[in-house]
Amino acid sequence: MSSSDIFIGETIGTAVLILLGGGVVAAVTLKNSKARGAGFLAITIAWGFAVMTAVYISGPLSGAHLNPAVTLGIAIKDGVWDNFAVYIAGQMLGAMIGAALFVLAYYGQFHAHLTDREIIGDKADKPIEGPHNGNAGPVLGIFSTGPEIRVVWQNLATEIIGTAVLVLAVLTQGLNDEGKGLSILGGLITAFVVVGIGLSLGGPTGYAINPARDLGPRIVHALLPLPNKGGSDWGYAWIPIVGPLAGGALAAGIYNLAFA
């Protein structure tokens, strides 16, 4: 795999991942969406399909890491860091592109939602704080994750545990011929693992388990000129970065101790 193939594959794959994953959250959340109110089960299942689709699209080019925690885990497992920065750059760019695309797809719904006084309150010209989420705006949960109960050590531990399960599953499912990403069967199994993690461990924090998945769309939320969008909750943003990276490193350590 060349560096250019890796960058292109990770950019396209992560963009598809965030487009479909963020898209289902927008569909369930926003006013005047046909799927509004479909619930957390719909979100978790659709995120699994998003992972599967993105893996099969990007796999031939980059091995479909789509997640800095996965890239870190594979690098630690193999001791090879040659294209580490290229993977991360593609993942971050793709995550921002995917977020911009689901905003484009749901632009009318975002506008209707953020100008509905019954949703945002009587003072429509001021950001509204979401319950339990600090300065999180009323649509930030479409872009990135946040805790239901803000307890730093618990929120961090949840992300570490969930990501460790994900990355350990990736490492044990069998990599492709180059050893740099998921095999065809591994991609399908990992999609089911993501659904399982969401259903089992998604309740406390929304299961980021991917720094790019959280940070890229959060940046887009901060930059977009959406009316009444509220804050981007940067005080929490480090947890879905540090937690998944720690979880990926932990999974690689477990793999090297138990399976290598």
XYZ file of N, CA and C in Angstrom:
780
model
N 0.843 -1.192 0.000
C 0.000 0.000 0.000
C 0.884 1.250 0.000
N 0.673 2.136 -0.953
C 1.424 3.383 -0.984
C 0.805 4.382 -0.014
N 1.570 5.410 0.343
C 1.059 6.442 1.249
C -0.154 7.150 0.655
N -0.132 7.377 -0.652
C -1.264 8.050 -1.285
C -2.512 7.177 -1.255
N -2.355 5.878 -1.484
C -3.501 4.970 -1.397
C -4.080 4.961 0.015
N -3.188 4.915 0.996
C -3.642 4.909 2.383
C -4.413 6.186 2.698
N -3.873 7.322 2.311
C -4.538 8.602 2.608
C -5.893 8.682 1.921
N -5.947 8.320 0.662
C -7.216 8.378 -0.081
C -8.223 7.388 0.499
N -7.768 6.160 0.775
C -8.674 5.156 1.312
C -9.240 5.542 2.662
N -8.389 6.052 3.552
C -8.860 6.448 4.877
C -9.760 7.676 4.811
N -9.467 8.596 3.909
C -10.322 9.778 3.760
C -11.708 9.377 3.278
N -11.761 8.576 2.217
C -13.061 8.164 1.676
C -13.806 7.289 2.683
N -13.128 6.314 3.251
C -13.788 5.395 4.168
C -14.312 6.088 5.410
N -13.516 6.967 6.012
C -13.978 7.656 7.215
C -15.083 8.637 6.891
N -15.034 9.257 5.704
C -16.130 10.139 5.299
C -17.441 9.368 5.192
N -17.391 8.178 4.601
C -18.601 7.343 4.496
C -19.076 6.922 5.881
N -18.142 6.531 6.746
C -18.489 6.141 8.109
C -19.247 7.248 8.832
N -18.736 8.466 8.781
C -19.366 9.579 9.502
C -20.641 10.043 8.799
N -20.653 10.024 7.479
C -21.868 10.386 6.750
C -23.033 9.499 7.152
N -22.815 8.175 7.164
C -23.898 7.257 7.499
C -24.156 7.211 9.003
N -23.102 7.241 9.810
C -23.277 7.189 11.255
C -23.884 8.466 11.809
N -23.323 9.608 11.435
C -23.922 10.869 11.854
C -25.287 11.075 11.232
N -25.444 10.558 10.004
C -26.730 10.710 9.325
C -27.867 10.050 10.073
N -27.627 8.860 10.657
C -28.716 8.204 11.376
C -29.048 8.958 12.664
N -28.038 9.544 13.311
C -28.326 10.324 14.515
C -29.139 11.559 14.147
N -28.793 12.194 13.023
C -29.590 13.326 12.554
C -31.011 12.892 12.226
N -31.149 11.741 11.578
C -32.473 11.245 11.207
C -33.353 11.004 12.416
N -32.763 10.472 13.473
C -33.532 10.154 14.679
C -33.828 11.394 15.510
N -32.980 12.411 15.407
C -33.043 13.567 16.296
C -33.838 14.739 15.750
N -33.685 15.051 14.477
C -34.103 16.349 13.969
C -35.592 16.426 13.638
N -36.146 17.603 13.871
C -37.525 17.921 13.520
C -37.716 17.752 12.009
N -38.877 17.231 11.634
C -39.256 17.031 10.228
C -38.415 15.960 9.528
N -37.783 15.080 10.284
C -37.142 13.901 9.706
C -38.104 12.724 9.805
N -38.196 11.957 8.752
C -39.117 10.814 8.741
C -38.763 9.765 9.792
N -37.492 9.730 10.224
C -37.058 8.728 11.200
C -37.022 9.271 12.621
N -37.520 10.472 12.831
C -37.395 11.081 14.151
C -38.047 10.198 15.225
N -37.306 9.993 16.315
C -37.821 9.215 17.422
C -37.614 7.723 17.288
N -36.858 7.288 16.249
C -36.656 5.851 16.053
C -35.848 5.223 17.182
N -35.043 6.000 17.871
C -34.420 5.530 19.095
C -33.001 5.010 18.974
N -32.445 4.655 20.141
C -31.043 4.264 20.247
C -30.759 2.955 19.520
N -31.706 2.043 19.489
C -31.490 0.782 18.783
C -31.249 1.029 17.303
N -32.024 1.920 16.706
C -31.817 2.253 15.298
C -30.436 2.842 15.077
N -29.994 3.677 16.007
C -28.684 4.306 15.884
C -27.576 3.268 15.946
N -27.646 2.359 16.906
C -26.573 1.373 17.057
C -26.502 0.427 15.860
N -27.637 0.007 15.365
C -27.634 -0.896 14.210
C -27.087 -0.172 12.977
N -27.534 1.065 12.767
C -27.072 1.815 11.600
C -25.583 2.119 11.670
N -25.055 2.379 12.864
C -23.613 2.588 12.990
C -22.849 1.319 12.608
N -23.390 0.161 12.954
C -22.749 -1.079 12.521
C -22.717 -1.198 11.013
N -23.830 -0.875 10.360
C -23.861 -0.899 8.893
C -22.913 0.147 8.307
N -22.802 1.301 8.983
C -21.878 2.336 8.526
C -20.447 1.825 8.542
N -20.074 1.128 9.614
C -18.737 0.554 9.700
C -18.521 -0.459 8.589
N -19.476 -1.346 8.393
C -19.336 -2.375 7.373
C -19.167 -1.755 5.983
N -20.003 -0.775 5.663
C -19.932 -0.131 4.350
C -18.588 0.550 4.145
N -18.146 1.287 5.160
C -16.886 2.010 5.054
C -15.696 1.058 4.934
N -15.741 -0.039 5.649
C -14.647 -1.019 5.587
C -14.531 -1.608 4.189
N -15.651 -1.991 3.608
C -15.586 -2.624 2.292
C -15.223 -1.629 1.196
N -15.557 -0.364 1.383
C -15.180 0.647 0.386
C -13.683 0.938 0.456
N -13.172 1.128 1.657
C -11.792 1.594 1.805
C -10.772 0.472 1.951
N -11.233 -0.722 2.268
C -10.312 -1.829 2.517
C -9.281 -2.057 1.429
N -9.658 -2.096 0.141
C -8.666 -2.372 -0.900
C -7.556 -1.320 -0.991
N -7.842 -0.103 -0.567
C -6.836 0.959 -0.656
C -5.970 1.058 0.593
N -6.608 1.013 1.758
C -5.873 1.345 2.986
C -5.919 0.277 4.067
N -6.725 -0.757 3.873
C -6.920 -1.730 4.934
C -8.008 -1.349 5.900
N -8.600 -0.161 5.717
C -9.797 0.256 6.455
C -9.577 0.316 7.968
N -8.624 1.117 8.386
C -8.505 1.371 9.822
C -9.656 2.250 10.302
N -9.822 3.419 9.675
C -10.948 4.329 9.909
C -11.002 4.871 11.334
N -9.957 4.665 12.105
C -10.010 4.958 13.537
C -8.572 5.046 14.056
N -8.154 6.192 14.594
C -6.791 6.305 15.119
C -6.462 5.263 16.179
N -7.466 4.821 16.958
C -7.211 3.809 17.977
C -6.853 2.470 17.336
N -7.488 2.138 16.221
C -7.146 0.921 15.484
C -5.753 1.051 14.884
N -5.459 2.200 14.282
C -4.129 2.431 13.715
C -3.058 2.309 14.788
N -3.310 2.880 15.952
C -2.354 2.788 17.055
C -2.180 1.342 17.510
N -3.288 0.622 17.644
C -3.212 -0.765 18.079
C -2.410 -1.624 17.124
N -2.637 -1.460 15.819
C -1.892 -2.243 14.826
C -0.423 -1.860 14.836
N -0.123 -0.562 14.989
C 1.270 -0.118 15.016
C 2.006 -0.691 16.223
N 1.356 -0.699 17.382
C 1.989 -1.269 18.575
C 2.160 -2.773 18.423
N 1.138 -3.425 17.903
C 1.215 -4.876 17.707
C 2.389 -5.263 16.811
N 2.545 -4.542 15.693
C 3.565 -4.905 14.709
C 4.898 -4.197 14.919
N 4.884 -3.106 15.688
C 6.098 -2.308 15.844
C 6.468 -1.546 14.587
N 5.497 -1.266 13.733
C 5.733 -0.568 12.467
C 4.928 0.731 12.472
N 5.618 1.864 12.275
C 4.983 3.175 12.385
C 5.113 3.983 11.095
N 5.489 3.351 9.990
C 5.853 4.077 8.770
C 4.769 5.044 8.296
N 3.524 4.593 8.254
C 2.442 5.426 7.707
C 1.438 5.863 8.778
N 1.870 5.850 10.028
C 0.967 6.191 11.130
C 0.339 7.573 10.920
N 1.152 8.577 10.632
C 0.640 9.939 10.458
C -0.271 10.049 9.245
N 0.030 9.282 8.196
C -0.799 9.316 6.982
C -2.194 8.788 7.284
N -2.263 7.684 8.022
C -3.568 7.144 8.418
C -4.368 8.179 9.216
N -3.736 8.796 10.214
C -4.446 9.742 11.080
C -4.932 10.938 10.275
N -4.084 11.445 9.379
C -4.470 12.601 8.566
C -5.687 12.286 7.697
N -5.672 11.128 7.058
C -6.820 10.737 6.236
C -8.082 10.566 7.048
N -7.953 9.964 8.223
C -9.115 9.752 9.084
C -9.727 11.079 9.543
N -8.890 12.024 9.928
C -9.400 13.312 10.389
C -10.065 14.092 9.259
N -9.424 14.114 8.095
C -10.025 14.813 6.956
C -11.338 14.153 6.569
N -11.353 12.832 6.515
C -12.579 12.122 6.151
C -13.700 12.371 7.137
N -13.378 12.410 8.432
C -14.409 12.645 9.433
C -15.045 14.016 9.265
N -14.241 15.017 8.949
C -14.795 16.361 8.743
C -15.621 16.425 7.462
N -15.159 15.762 6.406
C -15.935 15.728 5.166
C -17.272 15.023 5.392
N -17.256 13.889 6.086
C -18.497 13.167 6.359
C -19.486 13.997 7.143
N -18.997 14.745 8.145
C -19.892 15.598 8.931
C -20.492 16.704 8.071
N -19.666 17.306 7.217
C -20.190 18.347 6.330
C -21.252 17.786 5.390
N -21.071 16.542 4.950
C -22.034 15.937 4.028
C -23.362 15.635 4.698
N -23.361 15.157 5.964
C -24.667 14.891 6.567
C -25.371 16.197 6.934
N -24.619 17.256 7.189
C -25.265 18.566 7.372
C -25.923 19.004 6.077
N -25.238 18.814 4.963
C -25.814 19.168 3.664
C -27.084 18.371 3.402
N -27.047 17.075 3.696
C -28.211 16.223 3.452
C -29.399 16.610 4.327
N -29.146 17.089 5.538
C -30.208 17.417 6.494
C -30.286 18.921 6.772
N -29.834 19.726 5.829
C -29.753 21.168 6.103
C -31.108 21.762 6.487
N -32.137 21.411 5.746
C -33.467 21.935 6.055
C -33.945 21.497 7.429
N -33.664 20.259 7.786
C -34.060 19.747 9.099
C -33.278 20.429 10.226
N -31.984 20.662 10.010
C -31.207 21.399 11.011
C -31.804 22.784 11.230
N -32.118 23.470 10.150
C -32.654 24.826 10.263
C -33.998 24.810 10.969
N -34.871 23.869 10.598
C -36.183 23.796 11.246
C -36.049 23.469 12.727
N -35.144 22.571 13.049
C -34.953 22.147 14.433
C -34.420 23.296 15.287
N -33.459 24.027 14.747
C -32.785 25.064 15.525
C -33.520 26.396 15.527
N -34.619 26.476 14.820
C -35.442 27.685 14.879
C -36.811 27.413 15.483
N -37.019 26.210 16.012
C -38.276 25.850 16.668
C -38.186 26.241 18.146
N -38.989 27.208 18.557
C -38.906 27.704 19.926
C -39.314 26.652 20.949
N -40.141 25.702 20.559
C -40.504 24.639 21.497
C -39.315 23.734 21.798
N -38.347 23.682 20.876
C -37.173 22.839 21.060
C -36.058 23.593 21.766
N -35.782 24.828 21.327
C -34.621 25.536 21.854
C -34.958 26.473 23.002
N -36.236 26.673 23.303
C -36.607 27.534 24.413
C -37.104 28.881 23.936
N -37.475 29.728 24.878
C -38.045 31.022 24.541
C -37.033 31.976 23.935
N -35.757 31.889 24.347
C -34.747 32.806 23.848
C -33.997 32.124 22.712
N -34.582 32.231 21.538
C -34.075 31.480 20.399
C -32.733 31.978 19.905
N -32.313 33.172 20.358
C -31.059 33.714 19.877
C -29.886 33.365 20.784
N -30.105 32.512 21.797
C -29.045 32.151 22.716
C -28.851 30.639 22.735
N -27.583 30.194 22.868
C -27.332 28.748 22.943
C -28.014 28.135 24.150
N -28.497 26.930 23.985
C -29.162 26.212 25.067
C -28.238 25.100 25.559
N -28.118 24.959 26.853
C -27.291 23.910 27.411
C -28.070 22.610 27.503
N -27.473 21.538 26.990
C -28.104 20.234 27.085
C -27.965 19.663 28.484
N -28.920 18.861 28.952
C -28.820 18.271 30.285
C -27.596 17.384 30.405
N -26.863 17.557 31.485
C -25.698 16.738 31.814
C -24.493 17.017 30.929
N -24.605 17.912 29.955
C -23.556 18.025 28.949
C -22.870 19.382 28.919
N -22.744 20.042 30.050
C -21.978 21.274 30.093
C -22.493 22.303 29.119
N -21.626 22.765 28.213
C -22.039 23.775 27.239
C -22.428 23.151 25.905
N -22.873 21.910 25.909
C -23.273 21.245 24.673
C -24.524 21.899 24.103
N -24.492 22.183 22.802
C -25.653 22.765 22.149
C -26.698 21.714 21.829
N -27.862 22.170 21.344
C -28.997 21.256 21.150
C -28.816 20.224 20.040
N -27.840 20.409 19.157
C -27.596 19.409 18.108
C -26.194 18.830 18.173
N -25.417 19.151 19.194
C -24.046 18.651 19.265
C -24.004 17.128 19.285
N -25.008 16.495 19.887
C -25.037 15.042 19.960
C -25.131 14.369 18.601
N -25.516 15.106 17.564
C -25.511 14.558 16.211
C -24.077 14.474 15.690
N -23.258 15.415 16.106
C -21.886 15.510 15.614
C -20.909 14.689 16.448
N -21.057 14.702 17.743
C -20.064 14.072 18.605
C -20.749 13.530 19.851
N -19.963 12.899 20.698
C -20.532 12.218 21.853
C -20.489 13.101 23.097
N -21.229 12.677 24.110
C -21.246 13.374 25.385
C -21.788 12.454 26.460
N -21.434 12.715 27.714
C -21.849 11.817 28.793
C -23.265 12.099 29.265
N -23.959 11.073 29.678
C -25.246 11.250 30.332
C -25.047 11.737 31.766
N -24.017 11.231 32.422
C -23.613 11.713 33.736
C -22.145 12.097 33.632
N -21.824 13.338 33.934
C -20.467 13.835 33.718
C -19.597 13.513 34.931
N -18.963 12.338 34.878
C -17.993 11.919 35.885
C -16.742 11.535 35.113
N -15.689 12.334 35.233
C -14.545 12.213 34.332
C -13.957 10.812 34.337
N -13.681 10.263 35.506
C -13.023 8.952 35.544
C -13.913 7.869 34.947
N -15.231 7.956 35.200
C -16.142 6.953 34.637
C -16.249 7.105 33.130
N -16.391 8.345 32.653
C -16.494 8.581 31.218
C -15.238 8.100 30.499
N -14.076 8.390 31.074
C -12.813 7.955 30.482
C -12.714 6.435 30.488
N -13.066 5.817 31.612
C -12.996 4.358 31.720
C -13.922 3.688 30.715
N -15.118 4.241 30.523
C -16.060 3.665 29.565
C -15.484 3.650 28.162
N -14.853 4.760 27.755
C -14.261 4.838 26.423
C -13.057 3.906 26.281
N -12.264 3.786 27.343
C -11.115 2.874 27.299
C -11.587 1.431 27.144
N -12.568 1.046 27.947
C -13.058 -0.339 27.914
C -13.677 -0.666 26.559
N -14.564 0.201 26.080
C -15.227 -0.052 24.804
C -14.252 -0.144 23.651
N -13.263 0.765 23.624
C -12.299 0.748 22.526
C -11.376 -0.452 22.617
N -11.007 -0.850 23.833
C -10.167 -2.035 23.983
C -10.857 -3.267 23.412
N -12.159 -3.390 23.646
C -12.908 -4.509 23.073
C -12.882 -4.443 21.550
N -13.121 -3.250 21.004
C -13.138 -3.087 19.555
C -11.795 -3.443 18.934
N -10.727 -2.858 19.449
C -9.411 -3.061 18.832
C -8.934 -4.498 19.030
N -9.204 -5.089 20.179
C -8.835 -6.491 20.375
C -9.589 -7.377 19.390
N -10.858 -7.050 19.131
C -11.623 -7.800 18.134
C -11.008 -7.655 16.753
N -10.600 -6.432 16.397
C -9.954 -6.221 15.099
C -8.681 -7.051 14.986
N -7.858 -7.019 16.029
C -6.569 -7.714 15.973
C -6.715 -9.232 15.937
N -7.796 -9.742 16.496
C -7.958 -11.197 16.559
C -8.834 -11.755 15.441
N -9.466 -10.895 14.642
C -10.337 -11.394 13.571
C -9.566 -11.820 12.339
N -8.307 -11.453 12.263
C -7.523 -11.789 11.082
C -7.411 -10.599 10.163
N -6.166 -10.161 9.891
C -5.931 -9.008 9.032
C -5.815 -9.454 7.577
N -5.791 -8.473 6.680
C -5.683 -8.782 5.256
C -4.283 -9.299 4.920
N -4.043 -9.592 3.657
C -2.786 -10.215 3.252
C -1.573 -9.352 3.596
N -1.739 -8.020 3.545
C -0.628 -7.139 3.869
C -0.462 -6.982 5.384
N -1.439 -7.448 6.155
C -1.360 -7.333 7.597
C -1.595 -5.941 8.115
N -2.199 -5.064 7.295
C -2.348 -3.661 7.681
C -3.793 -3.237 7.879
N -4.707 -4.159 7.845
C -6.107 -3.797 8.025
C -6.978 -5.030 8.076
N -8.289 -4.798 8.072
C -9.236 -5.888 8.233
C -9.345 -6.748 6.987
N -9.501 -8.047 7.189
C -9.828 -8.936 6.091
C -11.303 -8.754 5.732
N -11.732 -9.401 4.649
C -13.129 -9.264 4.225
C -14.075 -9.782 5.304
N -13.808 -10.964 5.823
C -14.652 -11.499 6.883
C -14.491 -10.688 8.163
N -13.280 -10.239 8.441
C -13.043 -9.432 9.634
C -13.852 -8.148 9.640
N -14.052 -7.563 8.466
C -14.852 -6.341 8.380
C -16.292 -6.571 8.795
N -16.871 -7.697 8.366
C -18.249 -8.019 8.728
C -18.366 -8.278 10.231
N -17.442 -9.070 10.758
C -17.486 -9.385 12.184
C -17.318 -8.127 13.019
N -16.410 -7.240 12.603
C -16.173 -6.009 13.354
C -17.408 -5.118 13.355
N -18.164 -5.112 12.265
C -19.406 -4.340 12.237
C -20.371 -4.833 13.313
N -20.468 -6.143 13.474
C -21.317 -6.698 14.535
C -20.771 -6.363 15.918
N -19.444 -6.356 16.046
C -18.828 -5.982 17.321
C -19.197 -4.553 17.691
N -19.181 -3.659 16.713
C -19.545 -2.260 16.973
C -20.988 -2.155 17.455
N -21.882 -2.917 16.838
C -23.275 -2.925 17.308
C -23.333 -3.432 18.749
N -22.609 -4.495 19.034
C -22.607 -5.041 20.386
C -22.067 -4.056 21.404
N -20.993 -3.361 21.062
C -20.435 -2.359 21.971
C -21.442 -1.239 22.206
N -22.094 -0.803 21.145
C -23.084 0.259 21.297
C -24.222 -0.130 22.217
N -24.743 -1.338 22.030
C -25.859 -1.788 22.853
C -25.440 -2.038 24.299
N -24.228 -2.516 24.498
C -23.783 -2.894 25.836
C -23.123 -1.749 26.600
N -22.331 -0.946 25.905
C -21.507 0.068 26.571
C -21.773 1.483 26.087
N -22.766 1.649 25.209
C -23.020 2.981 24.655
C -23.812 3.903 25.546
N -24.452 3.377 26.577
C -25.327 4.191 27.409
C -24.675 5.343 28.138
N -23.514 5.155 28.760
C -22.936 6.248 29.549
C -22.421 7.430 28.734
N -21.733 7.168 27.603
C -21.062 8.259 26.878
C -21.437 8.361 25.402
N -22.214 7.423 24.886
C -22.500 7.430 23.451
C -21.450 6.710 22.629
N -20.524 6.040 23.260
C -19.486 5.176 22.657
C -18.800 5.774 21.433
N -17.952 6.779 21.682
C -17.137 7.331 20.591
C -16.228 6.237 20.021
N -15.451 5.600 20.889
C -14.489 4.532 20.570
C -13.660 4.827 19.318
N -13.506 6.108 18.991
C -12.807 6.519 17.777
C -12.537 8.018 17.879
N -11.291 8.435 18.094
C -11.009 9.873 18.228
C -11.407 10.695 17.014
N -11.176 10.185 15.808
C -11.524 10.934 14.602
C -13.032 11.083 14.474
N -13.765 10.029 14.818
C -15.222 10.072 14.731
C -15.796 11.182 15.605
N -15.155 11.467 16.735
C -15.654 12.498 17.639
C -15.078 13.876 17.326
N -13.761 13.953 17.146
C -13.113 15.259 16.998
C -13.424 15.915 15.662
N -13.382 15.158 14.565
C -13.640 15.748 13.254
C -15.004 16.417 13.170
N -16.097 15.699 13.484
C -17.413 16.334 13.461
C -17.562 17.448 14.500
N -16.883 17.349 15.639
C -16.971 18.420 16.643
C -16.380 19.719 16.083
N -15.279 19.589 15.337
C -14.693 20.763 14.686
C -15.669 21.357 13.682
N -16.326 20.497 12.898
C -17.309 20.979 11.928
C -18.452 21.686 12.644
N -18.933 21.122 13.752
C -19.981 21.778 14.538
C -19.542 23.165 14.971
N -18.295 23.287 15.419
C -17.797 24.575 15.882
C -17.711 25.597 14.751
N -17.427 25.140 13.537
C -17.208 26.053 12.418
C -18.481 26.407 11.662
N -19.476 25.527 11.676
C -20.664 25.760 10.859
C -21.498 26.921 11.383
N -21.994 27.782 10.486
C -22.836 28.908 10.904
C -24.300 28.503 11.083
N -24.548 27.498 11.924
C -25.918 27.065 12.185
C -26.536 27.972 13.246
N -27.780 28.372 13.091
C -28.404 29.247 14.087
C -28.655 28.508 15.399
N -28.373 29.192 16.508
C -28.719 28.654 17.835
C -28.102 27.287 18.117
N -26.947 27.001 17.524
C -26.381 25.655 17.639
C -25.785 25.384 19.012
N -25.470 26.414 19.770
C -24.890 26.214 21.095
C -23.416 25.883 21.033
N -22.844 25.541 22.192
C -21.421 25.282 22.291
C -21.039 23.896 21.811
N -19.728 23.709 21.626
C -19.194 22.433 21.147
C -18.603 21.586 22.274
N -18.733 22.018 23.514
C -18.329 21.260 24.700
C -16.875 20.805 24.623
N -15.974 21.767 24.416
C -14.561 21.435 24.306
C -13.988 20.942 25.629
N -14.637 21.248 26.746
C -14.160 20.746 28.022
C -14.234 19.239 28.138
N -15.155 18.620 27.402
C -15.281 17.163 27.405
C -14.495 16.511 26.275
N -14.132 17.267 25.250
C -13.642 16.703 23.992
C -12.391 15.845 24.143
N -11.596 16.066 25.191
C -10.366 15.278 25.339
C -10.662 13.820 25.705
N -11.803 13.563 26.340
C -12.103 12.198 26.792
C -12.291 11.239 25.620
N -13.097 11.573 24.596
C -13.201 10.660 23.452
C -11.979 10.664 22.538
N -10.930 11.370 22.905
C -9.643 11.264 22.209
C -8.699 10.375 23.018
N -8.485 10.760 24.273
C -7.536 10.043 25.124
C -8.043 8.640 25.452
N -9.336 8.514 25.772
C -9.888 7.218 26.138
C -9.725 6.172 25.054
N -10.167 6.446 23.819
C -9.979 5.450 22.762
C -8.519 5.146 22.451
N -7.651 6.149 22.483
C -6.237 5.875 22.222
C -5.651 4.972 23.310
N -6.010 5.243 24.561
C -5.560 4.374 25.646
C -6.128 2.972 25.489
N -7.395 2.873 25.076
C -8.006 1.568 24.852
C -7.341 0.796 23.730
N -6.987 1.499 22.642
C -6.287 0.843 21.545
C -4.927 0.324 21.955
N -4.190 1.138 22.737
C -2.881 0.694 23.226
C -3.024 -0.490 24.173
N -4.030 -0.443 25.043
C -4.276 -1.540 25.965
C -4.585 -2.832 25.220
N -5.416 -2.737 24.177
C -5.764 -3.930 23.396
C -4.537 -4.525 22.719
N -3.662 -3.652 22.183
C -2.449 -4.156 21.554
C -1.544 -4.847 22.552
N -1.456 -4.289 23.773
C -0.671 -4.930 24.809
C -1.220 -6.291 25.193
N -2.536 -6.380 25.328
C -3.169 -7.670 25.637
C -2.913 -8.671 24.520
N -3.048 -8.212 23.285
C -2.840 -9.106 22.140
C -1.409 -9.654 22.142
N -0.427 -8.774 22.336
C 0.969 -9.213 22.294
C 1.301 -10.152 23.458
N 0.645 -9.959 24.572
C 0.891 -10.835 25.718
C 0.190 -12.191 25.580
N -1.038 -12.159 25.073
C -1.854 -13.377 25.099
C -1.901 -14.136 23.789
N -1.765 -13.447 22.649
C -2.013 -14.088 21.358
C -0.779 -14.187 20.465
N 0.181 -13.312 20.666
C 1.333 -13.271 19.759
C 2.248 -14.481 19.987
